[in-house]
Short mmCIF file of C-alpha atoms in Angstrom, two decimals:
data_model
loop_
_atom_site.label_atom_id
_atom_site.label_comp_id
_atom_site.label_asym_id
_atom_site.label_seq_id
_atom_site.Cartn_x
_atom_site.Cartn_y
_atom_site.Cartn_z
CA UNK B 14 26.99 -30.69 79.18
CA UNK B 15 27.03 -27.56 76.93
CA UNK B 16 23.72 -25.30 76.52
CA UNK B 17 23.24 -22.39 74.13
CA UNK B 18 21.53 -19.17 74.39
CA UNK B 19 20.36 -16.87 71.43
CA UNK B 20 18.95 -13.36 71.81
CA UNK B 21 17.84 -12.59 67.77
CA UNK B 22 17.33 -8.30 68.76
CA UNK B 23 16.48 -5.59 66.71
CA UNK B 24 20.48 -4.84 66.17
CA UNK B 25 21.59 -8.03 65.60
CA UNK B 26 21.66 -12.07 66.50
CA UNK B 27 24.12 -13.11 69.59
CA UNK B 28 24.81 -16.64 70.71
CA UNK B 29 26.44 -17.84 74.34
CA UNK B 30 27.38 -21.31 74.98
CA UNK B 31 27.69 -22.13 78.56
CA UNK B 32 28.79 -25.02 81.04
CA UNK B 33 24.70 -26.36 82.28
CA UNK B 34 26.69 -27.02 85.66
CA UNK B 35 28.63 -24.15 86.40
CA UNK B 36 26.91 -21.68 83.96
CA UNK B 37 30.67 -20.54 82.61
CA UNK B 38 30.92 -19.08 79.35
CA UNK B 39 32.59 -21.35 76.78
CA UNK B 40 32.44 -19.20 73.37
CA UNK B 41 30.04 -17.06 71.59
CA UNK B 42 29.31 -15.68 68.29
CA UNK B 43 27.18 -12.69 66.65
CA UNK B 44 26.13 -11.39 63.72
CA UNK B 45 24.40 -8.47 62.34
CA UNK B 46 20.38 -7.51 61.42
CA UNK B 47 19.75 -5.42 58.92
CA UNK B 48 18.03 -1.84 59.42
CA UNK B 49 15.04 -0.64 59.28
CA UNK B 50 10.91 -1.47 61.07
CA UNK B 51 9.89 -4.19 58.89
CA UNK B 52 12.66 -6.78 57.52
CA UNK B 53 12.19 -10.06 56.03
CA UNK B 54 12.77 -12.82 58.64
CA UNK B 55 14.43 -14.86 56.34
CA UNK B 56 17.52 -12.17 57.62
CA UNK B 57 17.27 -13.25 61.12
CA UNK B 58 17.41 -17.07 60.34
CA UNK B 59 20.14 -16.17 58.27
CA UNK B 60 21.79 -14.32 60.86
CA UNK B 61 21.17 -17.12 64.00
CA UNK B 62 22.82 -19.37 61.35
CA UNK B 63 25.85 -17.13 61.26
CA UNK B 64 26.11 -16.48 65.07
CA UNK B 65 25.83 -19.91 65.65
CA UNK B 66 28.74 -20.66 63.23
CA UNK B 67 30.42 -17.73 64.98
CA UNK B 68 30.02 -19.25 68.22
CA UNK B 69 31.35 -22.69 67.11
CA UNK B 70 28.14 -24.38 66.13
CA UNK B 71 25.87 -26.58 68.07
CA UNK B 72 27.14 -30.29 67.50
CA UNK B 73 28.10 -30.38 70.86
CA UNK B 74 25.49 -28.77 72.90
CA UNK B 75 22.40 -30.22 75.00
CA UNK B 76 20.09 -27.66 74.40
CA UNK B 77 19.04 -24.10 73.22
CA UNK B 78 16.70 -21.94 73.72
CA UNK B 79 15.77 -18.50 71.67
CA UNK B 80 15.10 -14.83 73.23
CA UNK B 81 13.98 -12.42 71.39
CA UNK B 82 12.49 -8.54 70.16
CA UNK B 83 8.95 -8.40 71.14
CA UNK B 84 5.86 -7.71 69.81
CA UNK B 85 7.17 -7.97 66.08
CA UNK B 86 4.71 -9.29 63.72
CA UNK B 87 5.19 -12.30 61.68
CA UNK B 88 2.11 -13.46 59.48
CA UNK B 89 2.32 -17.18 58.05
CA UNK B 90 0.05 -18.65 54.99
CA UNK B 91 -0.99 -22.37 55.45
CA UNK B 92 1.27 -23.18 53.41
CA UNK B 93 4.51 -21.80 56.40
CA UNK B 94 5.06 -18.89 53.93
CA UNK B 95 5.77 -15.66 55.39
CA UNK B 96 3.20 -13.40 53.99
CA UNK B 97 5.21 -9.76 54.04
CA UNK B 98 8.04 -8.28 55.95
CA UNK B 99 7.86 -8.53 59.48
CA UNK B 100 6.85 -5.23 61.27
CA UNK B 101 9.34 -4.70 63.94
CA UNK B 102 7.91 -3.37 67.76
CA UNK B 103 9.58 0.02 66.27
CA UNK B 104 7.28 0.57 63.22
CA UNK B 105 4.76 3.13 64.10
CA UNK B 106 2.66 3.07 61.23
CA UNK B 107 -0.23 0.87 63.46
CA UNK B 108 -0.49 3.61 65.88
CA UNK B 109 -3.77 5.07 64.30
CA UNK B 110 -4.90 0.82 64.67
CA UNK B 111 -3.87 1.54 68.66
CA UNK B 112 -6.38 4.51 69.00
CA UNK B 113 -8.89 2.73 66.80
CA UNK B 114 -8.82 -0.46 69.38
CA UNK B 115 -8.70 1.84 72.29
CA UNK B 116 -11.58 3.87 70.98
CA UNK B 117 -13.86 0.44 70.91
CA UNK B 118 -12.96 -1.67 73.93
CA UNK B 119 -11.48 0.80 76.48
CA UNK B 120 -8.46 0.73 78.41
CA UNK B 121 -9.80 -0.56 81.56
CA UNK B 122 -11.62 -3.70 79.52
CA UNK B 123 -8.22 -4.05 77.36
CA UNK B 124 -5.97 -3.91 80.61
CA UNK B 125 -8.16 -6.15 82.68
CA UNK B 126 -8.45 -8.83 79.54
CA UNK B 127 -4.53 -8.97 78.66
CA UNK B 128 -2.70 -6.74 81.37
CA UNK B 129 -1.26 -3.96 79.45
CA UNK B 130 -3.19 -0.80 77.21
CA UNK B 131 -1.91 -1.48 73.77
CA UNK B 132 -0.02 1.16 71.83
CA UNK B 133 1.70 0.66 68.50
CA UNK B 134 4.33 -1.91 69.05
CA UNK B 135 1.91 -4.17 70.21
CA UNK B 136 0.75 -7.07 67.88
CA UNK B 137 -2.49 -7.12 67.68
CA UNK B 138 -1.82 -3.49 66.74
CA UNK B 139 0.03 -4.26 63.77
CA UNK B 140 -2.56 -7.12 62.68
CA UNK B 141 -5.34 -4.57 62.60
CA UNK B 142 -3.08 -2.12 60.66
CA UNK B 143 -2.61 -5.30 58.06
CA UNK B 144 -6.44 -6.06 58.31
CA UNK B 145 -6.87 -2.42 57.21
CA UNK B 146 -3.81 -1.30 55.00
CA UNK B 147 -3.33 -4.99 52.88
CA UNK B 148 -6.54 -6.48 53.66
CA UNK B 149 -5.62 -8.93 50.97
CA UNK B 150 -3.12 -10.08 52.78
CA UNK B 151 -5.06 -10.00 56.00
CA UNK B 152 -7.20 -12.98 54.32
CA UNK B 153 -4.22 -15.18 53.93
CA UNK B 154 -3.54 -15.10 57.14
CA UNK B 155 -2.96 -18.64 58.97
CA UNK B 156 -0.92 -18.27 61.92
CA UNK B 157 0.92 -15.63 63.55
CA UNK B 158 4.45 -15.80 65.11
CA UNK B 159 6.82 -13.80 67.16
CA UNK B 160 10.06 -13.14 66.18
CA UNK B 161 11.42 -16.20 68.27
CA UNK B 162 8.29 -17.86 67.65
CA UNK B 163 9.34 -18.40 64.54
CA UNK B 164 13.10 -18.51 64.97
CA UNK B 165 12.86 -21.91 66.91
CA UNK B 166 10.01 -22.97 64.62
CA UNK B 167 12.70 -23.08 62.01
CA UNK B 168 15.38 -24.45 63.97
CA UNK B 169 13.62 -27.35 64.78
CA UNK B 170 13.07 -28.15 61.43
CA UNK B 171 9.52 -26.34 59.89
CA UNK B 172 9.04 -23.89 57.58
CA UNK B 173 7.68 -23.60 53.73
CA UNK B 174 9.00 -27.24 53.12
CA UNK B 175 7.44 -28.93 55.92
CA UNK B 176 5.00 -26.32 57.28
CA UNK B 177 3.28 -28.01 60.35
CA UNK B 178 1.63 -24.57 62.18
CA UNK B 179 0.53 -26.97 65.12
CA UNK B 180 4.45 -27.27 66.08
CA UNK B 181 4.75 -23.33 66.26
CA UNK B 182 5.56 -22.57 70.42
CA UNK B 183 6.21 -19.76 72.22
CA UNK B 184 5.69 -18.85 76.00
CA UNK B 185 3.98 -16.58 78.77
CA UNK B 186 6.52 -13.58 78.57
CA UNK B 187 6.21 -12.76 74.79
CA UNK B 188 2.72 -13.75 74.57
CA UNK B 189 1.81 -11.09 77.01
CA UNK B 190 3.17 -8.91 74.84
CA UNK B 191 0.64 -9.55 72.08
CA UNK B 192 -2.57 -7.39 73.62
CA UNK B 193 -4.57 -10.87 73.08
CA UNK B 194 -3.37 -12.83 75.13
CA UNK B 195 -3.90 -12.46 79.28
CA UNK B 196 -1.66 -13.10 81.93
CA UNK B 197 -3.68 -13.66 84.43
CA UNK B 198 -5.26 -16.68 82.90
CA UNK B 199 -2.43 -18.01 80.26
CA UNK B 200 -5.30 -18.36 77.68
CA UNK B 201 -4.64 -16.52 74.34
CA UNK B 202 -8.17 -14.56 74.46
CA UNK B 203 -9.31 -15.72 70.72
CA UNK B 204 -12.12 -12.55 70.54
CA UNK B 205 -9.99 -9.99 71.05
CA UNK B 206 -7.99 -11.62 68.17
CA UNK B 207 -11.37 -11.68 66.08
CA UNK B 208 -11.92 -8.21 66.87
CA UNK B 209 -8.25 -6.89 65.59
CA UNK B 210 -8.67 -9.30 62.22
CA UNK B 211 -12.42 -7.49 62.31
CA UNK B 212 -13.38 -11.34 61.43
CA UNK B 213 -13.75 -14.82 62.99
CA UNK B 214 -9.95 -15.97 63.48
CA UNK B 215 -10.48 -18.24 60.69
CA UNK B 216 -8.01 -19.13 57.03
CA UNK B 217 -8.99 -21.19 54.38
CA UNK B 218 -7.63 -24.39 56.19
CA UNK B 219 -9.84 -23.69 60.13
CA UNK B 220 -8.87 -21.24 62.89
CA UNK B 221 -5.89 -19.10 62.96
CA UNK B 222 -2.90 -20.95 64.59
CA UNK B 223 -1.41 -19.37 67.65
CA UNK B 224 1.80 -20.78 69.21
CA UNK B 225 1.65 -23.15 71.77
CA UNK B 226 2.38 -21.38 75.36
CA UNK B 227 4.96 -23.57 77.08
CA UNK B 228 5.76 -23.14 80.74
CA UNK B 229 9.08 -22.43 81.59
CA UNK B 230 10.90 -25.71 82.04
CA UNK B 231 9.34 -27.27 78.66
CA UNK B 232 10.42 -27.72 75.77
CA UNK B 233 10.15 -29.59 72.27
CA UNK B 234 12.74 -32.06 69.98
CA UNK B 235 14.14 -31.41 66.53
CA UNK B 236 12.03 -32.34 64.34
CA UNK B 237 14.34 -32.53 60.73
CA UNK B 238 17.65 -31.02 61.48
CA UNK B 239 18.88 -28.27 59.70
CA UNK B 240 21.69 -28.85 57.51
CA UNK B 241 23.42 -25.37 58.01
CA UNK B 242 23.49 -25.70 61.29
CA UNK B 243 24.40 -29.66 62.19
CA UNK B 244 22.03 -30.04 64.76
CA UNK B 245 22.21 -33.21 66.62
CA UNK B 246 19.08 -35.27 66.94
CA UNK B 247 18.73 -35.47 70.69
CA UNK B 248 18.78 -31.57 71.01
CA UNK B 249 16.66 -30.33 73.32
CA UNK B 250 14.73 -26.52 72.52
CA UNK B 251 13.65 -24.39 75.00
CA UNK B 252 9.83 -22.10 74.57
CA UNK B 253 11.83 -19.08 74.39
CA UNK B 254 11.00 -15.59 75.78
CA UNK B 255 10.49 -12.09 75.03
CA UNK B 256 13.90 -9.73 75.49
CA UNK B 257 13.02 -8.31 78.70
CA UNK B 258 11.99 -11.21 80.55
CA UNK B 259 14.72 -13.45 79.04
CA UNK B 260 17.29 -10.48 80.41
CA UNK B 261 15.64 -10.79 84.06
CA UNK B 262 16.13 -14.57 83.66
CA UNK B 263 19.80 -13.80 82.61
CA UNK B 264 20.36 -11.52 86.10
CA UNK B 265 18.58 -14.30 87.86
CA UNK B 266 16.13 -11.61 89.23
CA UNK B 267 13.79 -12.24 92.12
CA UNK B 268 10.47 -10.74 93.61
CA UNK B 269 12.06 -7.26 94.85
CA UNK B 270 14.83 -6.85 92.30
CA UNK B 271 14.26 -3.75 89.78
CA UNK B 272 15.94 -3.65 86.90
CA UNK B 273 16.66 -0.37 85.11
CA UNK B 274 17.97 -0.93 81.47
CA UNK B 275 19.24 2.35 80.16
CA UNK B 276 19.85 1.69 76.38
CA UNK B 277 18.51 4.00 73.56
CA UNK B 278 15.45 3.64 75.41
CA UNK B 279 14.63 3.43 78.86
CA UNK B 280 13.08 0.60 80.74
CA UNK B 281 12.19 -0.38 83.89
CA UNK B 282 11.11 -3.66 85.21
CA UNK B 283 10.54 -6.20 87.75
CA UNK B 284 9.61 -9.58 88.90
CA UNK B 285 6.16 -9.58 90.34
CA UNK B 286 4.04 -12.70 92.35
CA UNK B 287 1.16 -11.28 91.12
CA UNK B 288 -0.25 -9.85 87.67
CA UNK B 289 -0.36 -6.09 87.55
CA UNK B 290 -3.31 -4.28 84.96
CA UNK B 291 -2.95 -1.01 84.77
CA UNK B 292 -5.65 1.07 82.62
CA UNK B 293 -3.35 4.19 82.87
CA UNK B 294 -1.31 2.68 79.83
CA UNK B 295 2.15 3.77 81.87
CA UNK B 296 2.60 -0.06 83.36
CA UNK B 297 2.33 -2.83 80.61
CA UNK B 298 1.63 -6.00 82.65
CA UNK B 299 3.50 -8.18 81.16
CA UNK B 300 4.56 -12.28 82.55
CA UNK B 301 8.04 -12.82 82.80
CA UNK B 302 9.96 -16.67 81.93
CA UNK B 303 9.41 -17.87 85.17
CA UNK B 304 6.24 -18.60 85.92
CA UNK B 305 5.45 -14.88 87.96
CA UNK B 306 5.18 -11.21 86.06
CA UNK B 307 6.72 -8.63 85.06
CA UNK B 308 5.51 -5.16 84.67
CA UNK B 309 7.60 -2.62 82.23
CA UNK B 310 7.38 0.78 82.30
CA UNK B 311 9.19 2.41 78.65
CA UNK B 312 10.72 5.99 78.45
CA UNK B 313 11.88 6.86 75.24
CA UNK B 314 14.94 8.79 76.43
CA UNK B 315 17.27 7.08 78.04
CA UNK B 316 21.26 6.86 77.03
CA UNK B 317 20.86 9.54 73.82
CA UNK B 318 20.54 12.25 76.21
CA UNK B 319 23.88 11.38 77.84
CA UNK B 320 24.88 11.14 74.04
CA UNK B 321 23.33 14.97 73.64
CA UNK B 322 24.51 16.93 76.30
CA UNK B 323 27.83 15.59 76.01
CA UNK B 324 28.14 16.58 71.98
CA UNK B 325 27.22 20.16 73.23
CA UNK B 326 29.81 20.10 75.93
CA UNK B 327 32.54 18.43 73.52
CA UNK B 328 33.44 15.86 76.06
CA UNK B 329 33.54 11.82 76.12
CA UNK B 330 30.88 10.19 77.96
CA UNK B 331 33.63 9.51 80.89
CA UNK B 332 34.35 12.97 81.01
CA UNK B 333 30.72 13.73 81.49
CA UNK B 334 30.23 11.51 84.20
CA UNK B 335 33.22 13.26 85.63
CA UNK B 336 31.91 16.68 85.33
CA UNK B 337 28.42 15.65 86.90
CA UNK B 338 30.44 14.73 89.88
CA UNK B 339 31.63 18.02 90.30
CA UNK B 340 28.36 19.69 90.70
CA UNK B 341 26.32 19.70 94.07
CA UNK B 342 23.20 17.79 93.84
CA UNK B 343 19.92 19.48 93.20
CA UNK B 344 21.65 22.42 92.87
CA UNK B 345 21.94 23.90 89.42
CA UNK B 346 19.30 23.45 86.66
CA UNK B 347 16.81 21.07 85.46
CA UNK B 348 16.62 18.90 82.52
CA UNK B 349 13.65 17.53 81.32
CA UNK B 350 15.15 15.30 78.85
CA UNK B 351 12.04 14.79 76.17
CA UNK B 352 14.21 15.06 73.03
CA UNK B 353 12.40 12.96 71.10
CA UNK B 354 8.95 13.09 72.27
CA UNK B 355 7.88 11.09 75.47
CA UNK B 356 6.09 7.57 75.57
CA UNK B 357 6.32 7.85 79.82
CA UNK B 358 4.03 9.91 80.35
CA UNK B 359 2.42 9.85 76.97
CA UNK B 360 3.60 13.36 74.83
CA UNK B 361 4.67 12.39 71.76
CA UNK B 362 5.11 15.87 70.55
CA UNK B 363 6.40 17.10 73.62
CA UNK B 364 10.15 18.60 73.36
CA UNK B 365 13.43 18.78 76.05
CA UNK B 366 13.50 21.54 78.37
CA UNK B 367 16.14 23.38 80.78
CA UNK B 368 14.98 25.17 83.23
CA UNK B 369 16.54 26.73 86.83
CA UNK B 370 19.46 28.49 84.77
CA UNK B 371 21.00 31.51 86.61
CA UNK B 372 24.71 33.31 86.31
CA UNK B 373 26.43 30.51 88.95
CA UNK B 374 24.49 27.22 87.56
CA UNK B 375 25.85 27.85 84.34
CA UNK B 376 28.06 25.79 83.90
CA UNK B 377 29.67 22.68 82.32
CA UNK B 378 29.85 20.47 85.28
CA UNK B 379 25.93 21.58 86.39
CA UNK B 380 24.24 21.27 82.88
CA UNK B 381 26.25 17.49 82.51
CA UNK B 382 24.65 16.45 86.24
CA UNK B 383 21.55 17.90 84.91
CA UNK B 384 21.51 15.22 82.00
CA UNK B 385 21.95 12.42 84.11
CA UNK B 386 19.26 13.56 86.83
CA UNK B 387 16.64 14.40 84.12
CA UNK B 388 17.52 10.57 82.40
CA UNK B 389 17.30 8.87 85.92
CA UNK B 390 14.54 11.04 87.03
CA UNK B 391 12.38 9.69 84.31
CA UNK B 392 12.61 6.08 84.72
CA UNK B 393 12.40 6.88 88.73
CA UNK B 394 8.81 7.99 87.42
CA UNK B 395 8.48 4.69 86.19
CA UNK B 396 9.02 3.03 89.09
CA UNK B 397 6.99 5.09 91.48
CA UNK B 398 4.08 4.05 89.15
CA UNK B 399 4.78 0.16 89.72
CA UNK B 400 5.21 0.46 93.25
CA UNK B 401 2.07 2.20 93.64
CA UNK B 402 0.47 -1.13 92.26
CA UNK B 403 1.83 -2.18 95.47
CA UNK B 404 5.45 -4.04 93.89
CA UNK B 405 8.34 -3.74 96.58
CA UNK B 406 11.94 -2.64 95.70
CA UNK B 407 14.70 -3.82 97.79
CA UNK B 408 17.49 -2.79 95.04
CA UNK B 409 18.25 -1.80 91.16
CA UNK B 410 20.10 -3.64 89.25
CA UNK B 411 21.78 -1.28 86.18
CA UNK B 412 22.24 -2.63 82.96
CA UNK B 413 22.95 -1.15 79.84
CA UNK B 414 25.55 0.77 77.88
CA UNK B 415 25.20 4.16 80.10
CA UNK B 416 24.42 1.82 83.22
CA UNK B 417 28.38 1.53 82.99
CA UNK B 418 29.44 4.98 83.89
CA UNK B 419 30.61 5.60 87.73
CA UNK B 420 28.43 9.27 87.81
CA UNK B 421 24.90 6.77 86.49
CA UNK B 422 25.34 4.59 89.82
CA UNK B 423 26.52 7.36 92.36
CA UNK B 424 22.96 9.66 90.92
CA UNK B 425 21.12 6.70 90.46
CA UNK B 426 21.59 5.84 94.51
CA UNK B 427 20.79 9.67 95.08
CA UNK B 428 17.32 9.52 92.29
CA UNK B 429 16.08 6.06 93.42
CA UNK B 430 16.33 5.82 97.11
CA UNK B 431 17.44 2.00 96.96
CA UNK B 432 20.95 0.19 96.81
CA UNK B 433 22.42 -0.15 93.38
CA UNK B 434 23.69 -3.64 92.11
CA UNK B 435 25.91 -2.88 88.91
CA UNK B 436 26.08 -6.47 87.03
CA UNK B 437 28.92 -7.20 84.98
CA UNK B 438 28.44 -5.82 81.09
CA UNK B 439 27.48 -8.96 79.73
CA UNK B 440 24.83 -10.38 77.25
CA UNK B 441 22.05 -10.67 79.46
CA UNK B 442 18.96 -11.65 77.26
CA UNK B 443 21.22 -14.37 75.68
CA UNK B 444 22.31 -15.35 79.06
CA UNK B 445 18.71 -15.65 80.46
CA UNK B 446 18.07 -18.15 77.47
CA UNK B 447 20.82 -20.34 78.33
CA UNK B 448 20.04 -20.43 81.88
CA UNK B 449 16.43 -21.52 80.14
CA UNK B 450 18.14 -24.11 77.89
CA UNK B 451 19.98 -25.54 81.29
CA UNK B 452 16.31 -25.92 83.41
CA UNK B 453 14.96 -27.01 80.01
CA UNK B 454 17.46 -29.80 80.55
CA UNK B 455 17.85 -30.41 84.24
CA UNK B 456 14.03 -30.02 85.41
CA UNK B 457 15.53 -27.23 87.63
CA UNK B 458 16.03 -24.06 87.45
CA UNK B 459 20.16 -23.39 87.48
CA UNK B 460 21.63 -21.28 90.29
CA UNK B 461 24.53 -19.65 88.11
CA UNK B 462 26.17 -16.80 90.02
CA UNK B 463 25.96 -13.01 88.78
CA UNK B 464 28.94 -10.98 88.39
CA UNK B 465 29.02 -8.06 90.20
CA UNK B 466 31.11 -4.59 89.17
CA UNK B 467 29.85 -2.10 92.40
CA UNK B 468 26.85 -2.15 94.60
CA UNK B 469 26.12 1.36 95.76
CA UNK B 470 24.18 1.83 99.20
CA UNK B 471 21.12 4.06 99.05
CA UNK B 472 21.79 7.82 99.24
CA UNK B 473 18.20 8.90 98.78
CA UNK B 474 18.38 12.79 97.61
CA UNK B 475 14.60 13.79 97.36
CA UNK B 476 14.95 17.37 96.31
CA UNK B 477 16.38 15.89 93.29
CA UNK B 478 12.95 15.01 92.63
CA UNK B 479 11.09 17.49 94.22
CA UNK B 480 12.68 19.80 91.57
CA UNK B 481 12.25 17.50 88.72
CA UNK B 482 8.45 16.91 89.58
CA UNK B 483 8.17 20.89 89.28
CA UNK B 484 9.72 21.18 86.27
CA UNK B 485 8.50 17.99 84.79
CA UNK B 486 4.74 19.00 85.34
CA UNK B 487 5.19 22.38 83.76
CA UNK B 488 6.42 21.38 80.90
CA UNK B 489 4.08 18.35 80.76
CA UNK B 490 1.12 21.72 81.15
CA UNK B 491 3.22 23.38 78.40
CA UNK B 492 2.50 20.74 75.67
CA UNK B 493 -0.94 20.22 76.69
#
């Protein structure tokens, strides 16, 4: 028995076929997304299509499931037609619509409804952006979809020529990330949608159509196969998830894991028992594709300052890492690594800092250990802020491109206190589908080992944080 995973991200559409058993990789396939914050989602059908022929097709595989980018915005006529470009989670344009909602509900009403203070990536975000930008288009407005909403919508058959909204599913962990739907309950909360459209979540053929929440294990049938992709007719499809959760599926991660994802952006998460609302705006209380939660905390600097410091030094990210390793912790100077901005805590116009500089801590190897204690320091932040909501963290798991390098996990043990677990580099929101595709299949959630590269024991430095809090906080007094 084969299963398939798909994570359709911002970047690009990958596809892993594993054993259900044994949870071995058998083949894969990828292909690219095209740029930019709103694209046509005709591209990523187009581009499952091509992973999937990449990865050998699906003739021969049990079932699939589909991860992917949250919050994105995909508005559907009654007709199935896709109304205008998807907006992407990274198109800012409905961050006046965030204020505007924030301004009428409140953050503690909006947290305690659907778990998280919306900001612009949000849906219900962008939908009052369309209601007020294209309010034409607003009108025609039958059903909304996530990104793999719609995805496995039109693998299972549906779409302009046989456009049956009612068979539109998603589940708990991308839901969440709409700002009207609540965790807490698993209800989509239909006046909060009323009050984004700024009218009763009504079309021209009866109430707007919302996806179907499905719980973990289920899953729907192929409806009318499609002919680009030979589906066969017993195939089995999975509700889906949202990237992060589908990635905490992938590491298999349990109530006390933390997961740190350093990537272009930062993120830190973790599987939860219980719902988290947080009317600060720094925790978004998300569900995760299990059945529990997961809460996400989002720094917008994460791996590009690595990229940064080590352009001004002229060295290989390797080389960096190396350097940092020279230099005595807490030691030298400060970087508080806001290069673009900050979304964690909220200073969008707020700019990098180095501070602490004198003759001796001038130098290569100080100002490369700086970068990679100001990155860590900030998604530490992060998770001081969840485990103040009273989550427990009995390790970090790194993933992500700068997760990889040897001076990230030796720091990271010093900046978070906890024992590292290093995973293998591997595909991990793709993975987490397949895994979803296997329980889809089995009625039981698979136990697939996880690779391991290095597990670090905790080395917990606190001045390292003393000294960022200091300079952190005067810079933060600096912009305000």
């Amino acid at each position: 028995m084969l299963v398939a995973g798909v994570d359709s991200s911002t970047q690009s559409c990958k596809v892993v076929i594993r054993d259900a058993a044994t949870g071995q990789l058998v083949r894969s396939g990828r292909a690219p997304h095209p740029d930019g914050t709103e694209v046509d989602p005709e591209a990523w059908w187009l581009a499952l299509q091509q992973a999937v022929a990449a990865a050998g097709g699906l003739s021969d595989v049990a079932a699939v499931s589909i991860g992917g980018q949250q919050h994105g915005l995909i508005a559907l006529d009654d007709e199935g037609r896709v109304i205008r470009p998807a907006l992407l989670w990274n198109d800012t344009r409905s961050a006046a619509a965030a204020r505007a909602l924030r301004a009428e509900l409140g953050d503690a009403e909006l947290a305690a409804r659907t778990g998280s203070v919306p900001v612009a990536s949000f849906t219900s975000t962008k939908l009052r952006w369309l209601r007020d930008a294209e309010p034409a288009n607003a009108a025609r407005v039958a059903a909304v979809a996530l990104p793999h909403d719609w995805l496995t919508w039109r693998l299972r058959g549906f779409g302009p020529s046989n456009p049956n909204l009612s068979e539109l599913t998603t589940d708990r962990s991308d839901a969440s990330g709409t700002g009207y739907f609540s965790p807490t309950t698993g209800e989509y909360d239909r006046e909060l949608l009323s009050i984004v459209l700024g009218r009763p979540a009504i079309a021209s053929s009866g109430q707007v159509m919302l996806p179907a929440v499905l719980a973990p294990h289920e899953s729907r049938r192929v409806a009318v196969g499609s002919p680009q992709l030979a589906l066969p007719e017993s195939l089995i499809v999975g509700g889906g998830a949202g990237d992060n959760a589908a990635a905490a599926l992938g590491l298999d991660a349990r109530p006390g894991d933390v997961i740190v994802s350093i990537g272009t952006s930062g993120t830190v998460f973790a599987v939860s028992p219980s719902p988290i609302a947080d009317a600060s705006g720094t925790i978004a209380g998300f569900a995760d594709a299990t059945g529990a939660f997961l809460p996400l905390v989002a720094t917008l600097n994460a791996a590009r300052v690595l990229d940064s410091i080590a352009a001004l030094l002229g060295v290989d990210h390797a080389t960096l890492g190396q350097l940092a390793l020279e230099a005595d912790a807490a030691s030298g100077p400060v970087l508080v690594p806001w290069f673009e901005g900050e979304r964690t805590p909220n200073l969008p116009t707020a700019t990098a800092t180095l501070s602490g500089l004198t003759l001796a801590s001038t130098s290569r190897p100080a100002i490369a250990r700086a970068a990679i204690e100001g990155m860590l320091c900030g998604l530490a932040d992060g998770l001081d802020a969840m485990l103040a909501h009273g989550l427990s963290a009995r390790r970090v798991l790194l993933i992500g491109g700068a997760a990889q390098n040897p001076a990230v996990h030796t720091i990271a043990a010093q900046v978070f206190g906890v024992p590292i677990t290093v995973p293998i580099e591997g595909e991990y929101v793709a993975d987490g589908m397949a895994r979803q595709a296997a329980w889809a299949l089995a009625g039981e959630r698979p136990d697939w080992p996880v690779a391991v590269t290095r597990e670090i024991p905790a080395d917990g430095r606190p001045e390292i944080r003393e000294r960022y809090a200091r300079a952190r906080d005067a810079a933060t007094t600096a912009v305000e």
